CSV table of C-alpha atoms in Angstrom, one decimal:
chain,number,residue,atom,x,y,z
W,1102,UNK,CA,-0.1,-0.4,-0.2
W,1103,UNK,CA,2.9,2.1,1.3
W,1104,UNK,CA,4.2,1.6,-2.6
W,1105,UNK,CA,1.5,3.3,-4.7
W,1106,UNK,CA,1.0,6.1,-2.7
W,1107,UNK,CA,3.0,7.9,-4.4
W,1108,UNK,CA,2.9,6.5,-8.1
W,1109,UNK,CA,-0.9,7.6,-7.1
W,1110,UNK,CA,-0.2,11.3,-6.0
W,1111,UNK,CA,2.4,11.3,-8.9
W,1112,UNK,CA,-0.6,10.7,-10.9
W,1113,UNK,CA,-3.4,12.7,-9.1
W,1114,UNK,CA,-1.0,16.0,-9.0
W,1115,UNK,CA,-0.7,15.3,-13.1
W,1116,UNK,CA,-4.1,14.9,-13.4
W,1117,UNK,CA,-4.6,18.1,-11.3
W,1118,UNK,CA,-1.9,20.6,-11.3
W,1119,UNK,CA,-1.7,21.0,-15.9
W,1120,UNK,CA,-4.4,20.9,-18.6
W,1121,UNK,CA,-3.0,18.1,-20.0
W,1122,UNK,CA,-2.1,17.3,-24.3
W,1123,UNK,CA,-2.0,21.9,-25.1
W,1124,UNK,CA,-0.7,21.5,-28.7
W,1125,UNK,CA,-2.8,18.7,-29.3
W,1126,UNK,CA,-6.2,19.9,-28.1
W,1127,UNK,CA,-5.2,23.4,-30.0
W,1128,UNK,CA,-4.2,21.4,-33.0
W,1129,UNK,CA,-8.2,19.4,-32.9
W,1130,UNK,CA,-9.7,22.7,-32.2
W,1131,UNK,CA,-8.5,24.0,-35.4
W,1132,UNK,CA,-8.8,21.2,-37.6
W,1133,UNK,CA,-12.2,20.4,-36.4
W,1134,UNK,CA,-13.3,24.5,-36.8
W,1135,UNK,CA,-10.9,24.9,-40.2
W,1136,UNK,CA,-13.3,21.6,-41.8
W,1137,UNK,CA,-16.9,23.6,-40.3
W,1138,UNK,CA,-16.5,26.6,-41.8
W,1139,UNK,CA,-14.8,25.6,-45.1
W,1140,UNK,CA,-17.7,23.5,-45.4
W,1141,UNK,CA,-20.1,25.9,-45.0
W,1142,UNK,CA,-18.4,28.5,-46.9
W,1143,UNK,CA,-18.4,26.0,-49.8
W,1144,UNK,CA,-21.6,25.5,-49.7
W,1145,UNK,CA,-23.0,29.0,-49.0
W,1146,UNK,CA,-24.8,29.3,-52.1
W,1147,UNK,CA,-26.5,26.2,-51.7
W,1148,UNK,CA,-27.5,26.5,-47.7
W,1149,UNK,CA,-31.2,26.9,-48.8
W,1150,UNK,CA,-31.1,23.7,-50.0
W,1151,UNK,CA,-29.7,21.8,-47.2
W,1152,UNK,CA,-30.9,23.8,-44.1
W,1153,UNK,CA,-33.5,26.7,-45.5
W,1154,UNK,CA,-37.1,26.6,-44.6
W,1155,UNK,CA,-38.0,26.1,-48.1
W,1156,UNK,CA,-35.7,22.7,-48.0
W,1157,UNK,CA,-36.2,19.4,-49.5
W,1158,UNK,CA,-36.1,18.4,-45.5
W,1159,UNK,CA,-39.0,20.8,-45.0
W,1160,UNK,CA,-39.7,23.5,-41.8
W,1161,UNK,CA,-42.5,21.3,-41.3
W,1162,UNK,CA,-40.7,17.8,-41.7
W,1163,UNK,CA,-38.2,18.8,-39.1
W,1164,UNK,CA,-40.0,20.0,-36.9
W,1165,UNK,CA,-42.5,16.6,-37.0
W,1166,UNK,CA,-38.7,14.5,-36.2
W,1167,UNK,CA,-36.9,17.1,-33.8
W,1168,UNK,CA,-40.4,16.9,-31.7
W,1169,UNK,CA,-40.1,12.8,-31.7
W,1170,UNK,CA,-35.9,12.9,-30.9
W,1171,UNK,CA,-35.4,16.4,-29.4
W,1172,UNK,CA,-32.6,17.2,-31.0
W,1173,UNK,CA,-31.5,20.7,-30.0
W,1174,UNK,CA,-31.3,22.7,-33.0
W,1175,UNK,CA,-32.5,26.4,-33.1
W,1176,UNK,CA,-32.9,26.8,-36.6
W,1177,UNK,CA,-36.3,25.8,-35.5
W,1178,UNK,CA,-37.0,28.7,-33.5
W,1179,UNK,CA,-38.5,30.1,-36.4
W,1180,UNK,CA,-38.9,29.5,-40.1
W,1181,UNK,CA,-38.4,33.1,-40.9
W,1182,UNK,CA,-35.5,33.6,-43.7
W,1183,UNK,CA,-33.9,36.5,-41.7
W,1184,UNK,CA,-33.8,34.1,-38.8
W,1185,UNK,CA,-32.8,31.5,-40.9
W,1186,UNK,CA,-29.4,34.2,-42.8
W,1187,UNK,CA,-28.5,34.9,-38.5
W,1188,UNK,CA,-28.1,31.1,-37.3
W,1189,UNK,CA,-25.6,30.5,-40.8
W,1190,UNK,CA,-24.0,33.6,-40.6
W,1191,UNK,CA,-23.2,33.0,-36.2
W,1192,UNK,CA,-22.0,29.7,-37.5
W,1193,UNK,CA,-19.6,30.7,-40.0
W,1194,UNK,CA,-18.9,33.5,-37.5
W,1195,UNK,CA,-18.6,31.3,-35.0
W,1196,UNK,CA,-16.0,28.9,-36.1
W,1197,UNK,CA,-14.5,31.4,-37.9
W,1198,UNK,CA,-13.5,32.4,-33.5
W,1199,UNK,CA,-12.3,29.3,-32.3
W,1200,UNK,CA,-10.1,28.3,-35.3
W,1201,UNK,CA,-8.3,32.2,-34.2
W,1202,UNK,CA,-8.4,31.0,-30.4
W,1203,UNK,CA,-10.5,34.2,-29.5
W,1204,UNK,CA,-12.3,33.9,-26.5
W,1205,UNK,CA,-12.0,30.1,-27.0
W,1206,UNK,CA,-14.5,29.4,-23.7
W,1207,UNK,CA,-17.8,31.2,-25.0
W,1208,UNK,CA,-16.7,30.6,-29.1
W,1209,UNK,CA,-16.4,26.8,-28.4
W,1210,UNK,CA,-20.0,27.2,-26.9
W,1211,UNK,CA,-21.1,29.7,-29.9
W,1212,UNK,CA,-19.7,26.6,-32.5
W,1213,UNK,CA,-21.3,23.8,-30.7
W,1214,UNK,CA,-24.5,25.9,-31.1
W,1215,UNK,CA,-24.1,26.5,-35.2
W,1216,UNK,CA,-22.9,22.3,-35.6
W,1217,UNK,CA,-26.2,21.4,-33.8
W,1218,UNK,CA,-28.4,24.2,-35.4
W,1219,UNK,CA,-27.9,23.6,-38.8
W,1220,UNK,CA,-26.9,19.6,-38.9
W,1221,UNK,CA,-30.0,18.5,-36.5
W,1222,UNK,CA,-31.9,20.7,-38.8
W,1223,UNK,CA,-31.2,18.4,-41.3
W,1224,UNK,CA,-30.1,15.2,-40.1
W,1225,UNK,CA,-29.7,13.3,-43.5
W,1226,UNK,CA,-27.2,15.7,-44.8
W,1227,UNK,CA,-24.3,15.4,-44.4
W,1228,UNK,CA,-22.6,11.2,-44.1
W,1229,UNK,CA,-19.7,10.2,-41.0
W,1230,UNK,CA,-17.4,12.9,-40.9
W,1231,UNK,CA,-20.7,15.3,-39.5
W,1232,UNK,CA,-21.0,12.4,-36.9
W,1233,UNK,CA,-17.6,12.4,-35.8
W,1234,UNK,CA,-18.1,16.4,-35.7
W,1235,UNK,CA,-21.3,16.2,-34.0
W,1236,UNK,CA,-19.2,14.6,-31.2
W,1237,UNK,CA,-16.0,17.2,-31.3
W,1238,UNK,CA,-18.2,20.1,-30.6
W,1239,UNK,CA,-19.4,19.0,-27.7
W,1240,UNK,CA,-16.0,18.0,-26.3
W,1241,UNK,CA,-14.8,21.1,-26.9
W,1242,UNK,CA,-16.9,23.4,-24.4
W,1243,UNK,CA,-15.0,21.4,-21.6
W,1244,UNK,CA,-11.4,21.5,-23.0
W,1245,UNK,CA,-8.5,24.5,-22.4
W,1246,UNK,CA,-8.1,24.5,-26.5
W,1247,UNK,CA,-6.9,28.4,-26.2
W,1248,UNK,CA,-3.7,27.2,-24.3
W,1249,UNK,CA,-0.7,27.6,-27.7
W,1250,UNK,CA,-1.6,29.6,-30.6
W,1251,UNK,CA,-4.4,31.4,-30.2
W,1252,UNK,CA,-4.8,34.9,-29.8
W,1253,UNK,CA,-6.1,34.6,-26.0
W,1254,UNK,CA,-2.8,32.7,-25.5
W,1255,UNK,CA,-1.5,36.0,-26.8
W,1256,UNK,CA,-3.5,38.4,-25.0
W,1257,UNK,CA,-2.4,36.0,-21.7
W,1258,UNK,CA,1.0,36.6,-22.0
W,1259,UNK,CA,0.3,41.2,-22.9
W,1260,UNK,CA,-1.5,40.5,-19.6
W,1261,UNK,CA,1.3,38.8,-17.5
W,1262,UNK,CA,3.7,41.3,-19.2
W,1263,UNK,CA,1.6,44.5,-17.9
W,1264,UNK,CA,1.7,42.8,-14.1
W,1265,UNK,CA,4.6,42.6,-13.9
W,1266,UNK,CA,5.6,46.3,-14.7
W,1267,UNK,CA,2.6,46.6,-11.4
W,1268,UNK,CA,0.2,47.4,-14.5
W,1269,UNK,CA,-3.6,46.0,-13.7
W,1270,UNK,CA,-5.0,45.1,-17.6
W,1271,UNK,CA,-8.8,45.1,-17.4
W,1272,UNK,CA,-11.1,43.0,-19.7
W,1273,UNK,CA,-14.1,44.6,-21.5
W,1274,UNK,CA,-15.2,42.3,-23.8
W,1275,UNK,CA,-15.4,39.2,-21.6
W,1276,UNK,CA,-18.5,41.3,-19.2
W,1277,UNK,CA,-19.9,42.3,-22.0
W,1278,UNK,CA,-20.1,38.8,-23.7
W,1279,UNK,CA,-21.0,37.5,-20.9
W,1280,UNK,CA,-23.9,39.7,-20.3
W,1281,UNK,CA,-25.1,40.0,-24.0
W,1282,UNK,CA,-25.1,36.0,-24.3
W,1283,UNK,CA,-26.5,35.9,-20.5
W,1284,UNK,CA,-29.6,38.1,-21.8
W,1285,UNK,CA,-30.2,35.7,-25.1
W,1286,UNK,CA,-29.9,32.7,-22.9
W,1287,UNK,CA,-32.5,34.1,-20.3
W,1288,UNK,CA,-35.2,35.3,-23.4
W,1289,UNK,CA,-34.5,31.5,-25.3
W,1290,UNK,CA,-35.3,29.9,-21.9
W,1291,UNK,CA,-38.4,31.8,-21.1
W,1292,UNK,CA,-39.6,31.2,-24.0
W,1293,UNK,CA,-39.8,28.1,-23.8
W,1294,UNK,CA,-37.2,27.2,-26.5
W,1295,UNK,CA,-34.8,24.8,-24.3
W,1296,UNK,CA,-38.1,22.6,-23.5
W,1297,UNK,CA,-36.6,19.7,-25.6
W,1298,UNK,CA,-33.2,18.2,-25.0
W,1299,UNK,CA,-32.4,19.3,-21.5
W,1300,UNK,CA,-28.3,18.6,-21.9
W,1301,UNK,CA,-27.2,21.2,-23.9
W,1302,UNK,CA,-29.6,24.1,-21.9
W,1303,UNK,CA,-28.4,22.8,-18.8
W,1304,UNK,CA,-24.2,22.7,-20.4
W,1305,UNK,CA,-25.6,26.4,-21.3
W,1306,UNK,CA,-26.4,27.7,-18.4
W,1307,UNK,CA,-23.4,25.8,-17.1
W,1308,UNK,CA,-20.7,27.5,-18.2
W,1309,UNK,CA,-22.6,30.7,-18.0
W,1310,UNK,CA,-22.3,30.2,-14.8
W,1311,UNK,CA,-18.9,28.6,-14.4
W,1312,UNK,CA,-18.0,32.3,-16.5
W,1313,UNK,CA,-19.5,34.5,-13.4
W,1314,UNK,CA,-17.7,32.4,-11.1
W,1315,UNK,CA,-14.1,33.0,-12.6
W,1316,UNK,CA,-15.0,36.5,-13.0
W,1317,UNK,CA,-15.7,37.1,-9.2
W,1318,UNK,CA,-13.4,34.7,-7.3
W,1319,UNK,CA,-10.4,37.0,-10.0
W,1320,UNK,CA,-11.9,40.8,-8.5
W,1321,UNK,CA,-13.7,39.7,-5.0
W,1322,UNK,CA,-11.4,36.8,-3.9
W,1323,UNK,CA,-8.7,37.8,-1.2
W,1324,UNK,CA,-6.7,35.1,-1.1
W,1325,UNK,CA,-5.5,33.0,-4.2
W,1326,UNK,CA,-6.8,30.1,-2.4
W,1327,UNK,CA,-9.8,29.9,-4.9
W,1328,UNK,CA,-8.9,31.2,-7.9
W,1329,UNK,CA,-6.1,27.5,-6.8
W,1330,UNK,CA,-9.5,25.4,-6.8
W,1331,UNK,CA,-10.8,26.1,-9.6
W,1332,UNK,CA,-7.8,25.7,-11.7
W,1333,UNK,CA,-8.1,22.3,-10.8
W,1334,UNK,CA,-11.2,21.5,-11.4
W,1335,UNK,CA,-11.1,23.0,-15.0
W,1336,UNK,CA,-7.7,20.9,-15.4
W,1337,UNK,CA,-10.1,17.8,-14.7
W,1338,UNK,CA,-12.8,18.7,-16.4
W,1339,UNK,CA,-10.2,19.5,-19.9
W,1340,UNK,CA,-8.3,16.0,-19.0
W,1341,UNK,CA,-10.9,13.9,-19.0
W,1342,UNK,CA,-12.9,15.6,-21.9
W,1343,UNK,CA,-9.3,14.9,-23.1
W,1344,UNK,CA,-9.0,11.2,-22.9
W,1345,UNK,CA,-13.1,11.2,-23.9
W,1346,UNK,CA,-11.8,12.5,-27.3
W,1347,UNK,CA,-9.5,9.9,-27.5
W,1348,UNK,CA,-11.7,7.0,-26.1
W,1349,UNK,CA,-14.2,8.4,-29.0
W,1350,UNK,CA,-11.3,8.4,-32.2
W,1351,UNK,CA,-10.3,4.6,-31.4
W,1352,UNK,CA,-14.1,3.7,-31.3
W,1353,UNK,CA,-14.3,4.4,-33.8
W,1354,UNK,CA,-11.6,3.0,-35.6
W,1355,UNK,CA,-12.1,-0.3,-33.5
W,1356,UNK,CA,-15.7,-0.6,-34.9
W,1357,UNK,CA,-15.3,0.3,-38.6
W,1358,UNK,CA,-12.6,-2.1,-38.0
W,1359,UNK,CA,-14.5,-4.9,-37.0
W,1360,UNK,CA,-17.8,-4.6,-39.1
W,1361,UNK,CA,-15.3,-4.3,-42.5
W,1362,UNK,CA,-13.7,-8.6,-40.8
W,1363,UNK,CA,-17.5,-9.4,-41.7
W,1364,UNK,CA,-18.5,-7.4,-44.3
W,1365,UNK,CA,-18.1,-10.1,-47.5
W,1366,UNK,CA,-17.1,-8.0,-50.1
W,1367,UNK,CA,-14.0,-7.0,-46.9
W,1368,UNK,CA,-13.3,-10.8,-47.4
W,1369,UNK,CA,-12.4,-11.0,-50.4
W,1370,UNK,CA,-10.9,-7.8,-50.6
W,1371,UNK,CA,-12.9,-5.7,-53.7
W,1372,UNK,CA,-14.3,-3.2,-51.5
W,1373,UNK,CA,-12.2,-0.7,-53.0
W,1374,UNK,CA,-12.6,-1.3,-55.9
W,1375,UNK,CA,-16.0,-0.4,-56.2
W,1376,UNK,CA,-16.5,2.8,-55.0
W,1377,UNK,CA,-13.7,3.8,-57.1
W,1378,UNK,CA,-16.3,2.9,-60.5
W,1379,UNK,CA,-18.8,4.9,-58.9
W,1380,UNK,CA,-19.9,8.5,-60.6
W,1381,UNK,CA,-20.4,10.1,-57.1
W,1382,UNK,CA,-17.6,9.3,-55.9
W,1383,UNK,CA,-14.9,9.3,-59.1
W,1384,UNK,CA,-14.2,13.5,-58.8
W,1385,UNK,CA,-11.4,12.1,-60.9
W,1386,UNK,CA,-12.3,9.4,-63.2
W,1387,UNK,CA,-8.9,8.8,-64.9
W,1388,UNK,CA,-7.1,8.8,-61.5
W,1389,UNK,CA,-9.4,5.8,-59.9
W,1390,UNK,CA,-9.0,4.3,-62.5
W,1391,UNK,CA,-5.0,4.3,-62.7
W,1392,UNK,CA,-5.5,2.9,-59.3
W,1393,UNK,CA,-7.9,-0.3,-59.5
W,1394,UNK,CA,-6.3,-1.4,-62.4
W,1395,UNK,CA,-3.9,-3.5,-60.2
W,1396,UNK,CA,-6.2,-5.8,-59.0
W,1397,UNK,CA,-3.2,-6.9,-56.1
W,1398,UNK,CA,-2.8,-3.3,-54.8
W,1399,UNK,CA,-6.5,-3.3,-54.5
W,1400,UNK,CA,-6.3,-5.9,-52.5
W,1401,UNK,CA,-3.5,-5.0,-50.2
W,1402,UNK,CA,-5.2,-1.0,-49.8
W,1403,UNK,CA,-8.7,-2.9,-48.4
W,1404,UNK,CA,-6.9,-5.4,-45.6
W,1405,UNK,CA,-4.4,-3.1,-44.9
W,1406,UNK,CA,-7.4,-0.8,-44.0
W,1407,UNK,CA,-9.6,-3.4,-42.3
W,1408,UNK,CA,-5.7,-4.7,-40.0
W,1409,UNK,CA,-4.6,-0.8,-39.5
W,1410,UNK,CA,-8.3,0.3,-37.9
W,1411,UNK,CA,-8.4,-3.4,-36.1
W,1412,UNK,CA,-4.9,-2.8,-34.2
W,1413,UNK,CA,-4.7,0.5,-33.8
W,1414,UNK,CA,-7.0,0.9,-30.3
W,1415,UNK,CA,-3.9,-1.4,-29.2
W,1416,UNK,CA,-0.3,0.4,-30.2
W,1417,UNK,CA,-1.4,3.0,-28.0
W,1418,UNK,CA,1.0,1.4,-25.5
W,1419,UNK,CA,4.1,1.1,-28.0
W,1420,UNK,CA,4.8,5.1,-29.2
W,1421,UNK,CA,6.5,4.3,-32.1
W,1422,UNK,CA,4.2,1.7,-33.8
W,1423,UNK,CA,1.5,3.8,-32.8
W,1424,UNK,CA,3.0,6.8,-34.7
W,1425,UNK,CA,3.8,4.6,-37.8
W,1426,UNK,CA,-0.3,3.8,-37.8
W,1427,UNK,CA,-1.1,7.3,-36.7
W,1428,UNK,CA,0.6,8.2,-40.3
W,1429,UNK,CA,-0.7,5.4,-42.5
W,1430,UNK,CA,-4.3,6.7,-41.2
W,1431,UNK,CA,-3.5,10.3,-42.3
W,1432,UNK,CA,-2.1,9.7,-45.3
W,1433,UNK,CA,-5.3,6.8,-46.1
W,1434,UNK,CA,-8.3,10.4,-45.5
W,1435,UNK,CA,-6.0,12.0,-48.2
W,1436,UNK,CA,-6.2,9.3,-50.2
W,1437,UNK,CA,-9.7,9.1,-49.5
W,1438,UNK,CA,-10.4,13.4,-49.6
W,1439,UNK,CA,-9.8,13.3,-53.4
W,1440,UNK,CA,-9.9,10.0,-55.0
W,1441,UNK,CA,-12.8,10.1,-53.1
W,1442,UNK,CA,-14.3,13.4,-53.3
W,1443,UNK,CA,-15.0,13.1,-49.4
W,1444,UNK,CA,-13.3,15.8,-47.9
W,1445,UNK,CA,-14.6,17.3,-45.4
W,1446,UNK,CA,-14.8,13.6,-44.0
W,1447,UNK,CA,-11.5,13.7,-44.5
W,1448,UNK,CA,-10.6,16.7,-42.5
W,1449,UNK,CA,-12.7,15.7,-40.3
W,1450,UNK,CA,-11.0,12.1,-39.7
W,1451,UNK,CA,-7.2,14.1,-39.8
W,1452,UNK,CA,-8.8,16.2,-37.0
W,1453,UNK,CA,-10.0,13.5,-34.7
W,1454,UNK,CA,-5.9,11.1,-35.2
W,1455,UNK,CA,-4.3,15.2,-34.3
W,1456,UNK,CA,-4.9,14.2,-30.4
W,1457,UNK,CA,-2.6,11.4,-30.9
W,1458,UNK,CA,0.2,13.2,-32.4
W,1459,UNK,CA,3.9,14.1,-30.4
W,1460,UNK,CA,4.8,17.0,-28.7
W,1461,UNK,CA,7.8,17.1,-30.2
W,1462,UNK,CA,6.5,17.5,-33.2
W,1463,UNK,CA,3.9,20.0,-33.3
W,1464,UNK,CA,6.4,21.9,-31.5
W,1465,UNK,CA,8.1,21.8,-34.3
W,1466,UNK,CA,5.2,22.1,-36.4
W,1467,UNK,CA,4.4,24.8,-34.8
W,1468,UNK,CA,8.2,26.7,-34.5
W,1469,UNK,CA,7.9,26.1,-38.5
W,1470,UNK,CA,5.0,28.3,-39.2
W,1471,UNK,CA,6.3,30.8,-36.8
W,1472,UNK,CA,9.2,31.2,-39.2
W,1473,UNK,CA,7.4,31.4,-42.1
W,1474,UNK,CA,5.6,33.6,-40.7
W,1475,UNK,CA,8.1,36.0,-40.5
W,1476,UNK,CA,9.8,35.3,-43.3
W,1477,UNK,CA,6.3,36.1,-44.9
W,1478,UNK,CA,5.8,39.7,-42.5
W,1479,UNK,CA,7.7,42.3,-44.2
W,1480,UNK,CA,10.5,44.0,-42.5
W,1481,UNK,CA,10.9,47.8,-41.8
W,1482,UNK,CA,13.7,50.1,-40.7
W,1483,UNK,CA,13.6,50.1,-36.6
W,1484,UNK,CA,12.7,53.2,-34.9
W,1485,UNK,CA,15.2,54.3,-32.7
W,1486,UNK,CA,14.2,55.1,-29.3
W,1487,UNK,CA,14.1,58.3,-27.6
W,1488,UNK,CA,17.5,59.2,-25.6
W,1489,UNK,CA,16.5,59.3,-21.1
W,1490,UNK,CA,16.1,63.1,-20.6
W,1491,UNK,CA,19.4,64.2,-18.6
W,1492,UNK,CA,20.3,62.4,-14.9
W,1493,UNK,CA,17.9,59.4,-15.3
W,1494,UNK,CA,19.7,56.0,-15.8
W,1495,UNK,CA,19.4,54.5,-18.9
W,1496,UNK,CA,16.7,51.7,-19.4
W,1497,UNK,CA,14.4,53.5,-15.8
W,1498,UNK,CA,12.7,55.9,-18.4
W,1499,UNK,CA,8.6,54.5,-18.7
W,1500,UNK,CA,7.9,53.1,-21.7
W,1501,UNK,CA,4.2,52.7,-22.6
W,1502,UNK,CA,2.2,49.9,-23.3
W,1503,UNK,CA,-1.2,49.1,-25.2
W,1504,UNK,CA,-3.3,48.2,-22.7
W,1505,UNK,CA,-3.8,44.4,-23.7
W,1506,UNK,CA,-7.6,44.1,-25.3
W,1507,UNK,CA,-8.8,41.1,-21.9
W,1508,UNK,CA,-7.1,40.6,-18.6
W,1509,UNK,CA,-8.5,37.2,-17.8
W,1510,UNK,CA,-5.5,34.8,-17.4
W,1511,UNK,CA,-5.0,31.9,-19.8
W,1512,UNK,CA,-6.5,29.4,-17.7
W,1513,UNK,CA,-9.4,31.0,-18.5
W,1514,UNK,CA,-9.3,30.6,-22.3
């Protein structure tokens, strides 16, 4: 028992002291928000047929289905064209802001609302990638996905620098955003729009009240203990959500692989051949014919797909094997995006796979992106600083610093 105590203490400390996988959750945030944003922009000319009030799946049919399954979709709160355009614009805006990492705790909620509003409005539109996006949009709300590669991280660094100089940065945007969204949430609740699904409204209220508690603790608490406690709770929630995301990805591949094993077309090695000759899945017929010309290659790809999907969950305990299979799966999804014309399905699956990418690889990738951005940024002639007045030591002159756009510390994002 005494030997287990240090191990248990280290495990508890690891889960509570910090939000694990900051780079992985940042990639997940960027990947899924980019996938949804690109989808909405591509389908913008066809948005009426997909989700509009006069689409093939009419507003009345959608309303009857939601009355049965009690799915959450603000798009059915009104059959007005203006309301539809407003919700669609909100989905685009939420995806873009989450991609940039601006107020990630709030924009992750807006992103989730946009995804659920459109997908639950027309459940027969889309493919398997929409199911992954549907689930991950909910999981992202529980994560601290703005710790790196985000505007929130930059704002936190500026706020920390201001406090180090003895300044007291104030966050005016956060409380204003909190008040406006709280008012809208209250009006929707009083109007009876939250009477169907209970989980999503409860989650929205929980996030809103948690934000209020976080702000009050930071402003009114006389000691740092309450804030430390809230930080520990946030870390535990984040780490639990990250574990759920990893388990969800493993479950997707495991079930897909074992169902493929039971299929006759996957057993005789021809399951890859037939989709390559379907007009709907052949945006490049010449490329599809080239890939399907070799029966041996088709059989190897068929059996290889099954083997990789079935084996992947069992390789998580071996880092090298896991990385090899992860590279194979990402390559497979990239090929599916090009050959079968399913780019958004592939992007969603690659974003889900990113949770298993090594931290060292992601850091190197971030450094390369930072260097590329530095090279593209125009270089101007540096302006010399004014000389200090006589009698004042060099380096002690006050520097007017621009006020930080926010004041929330890093854990708030």
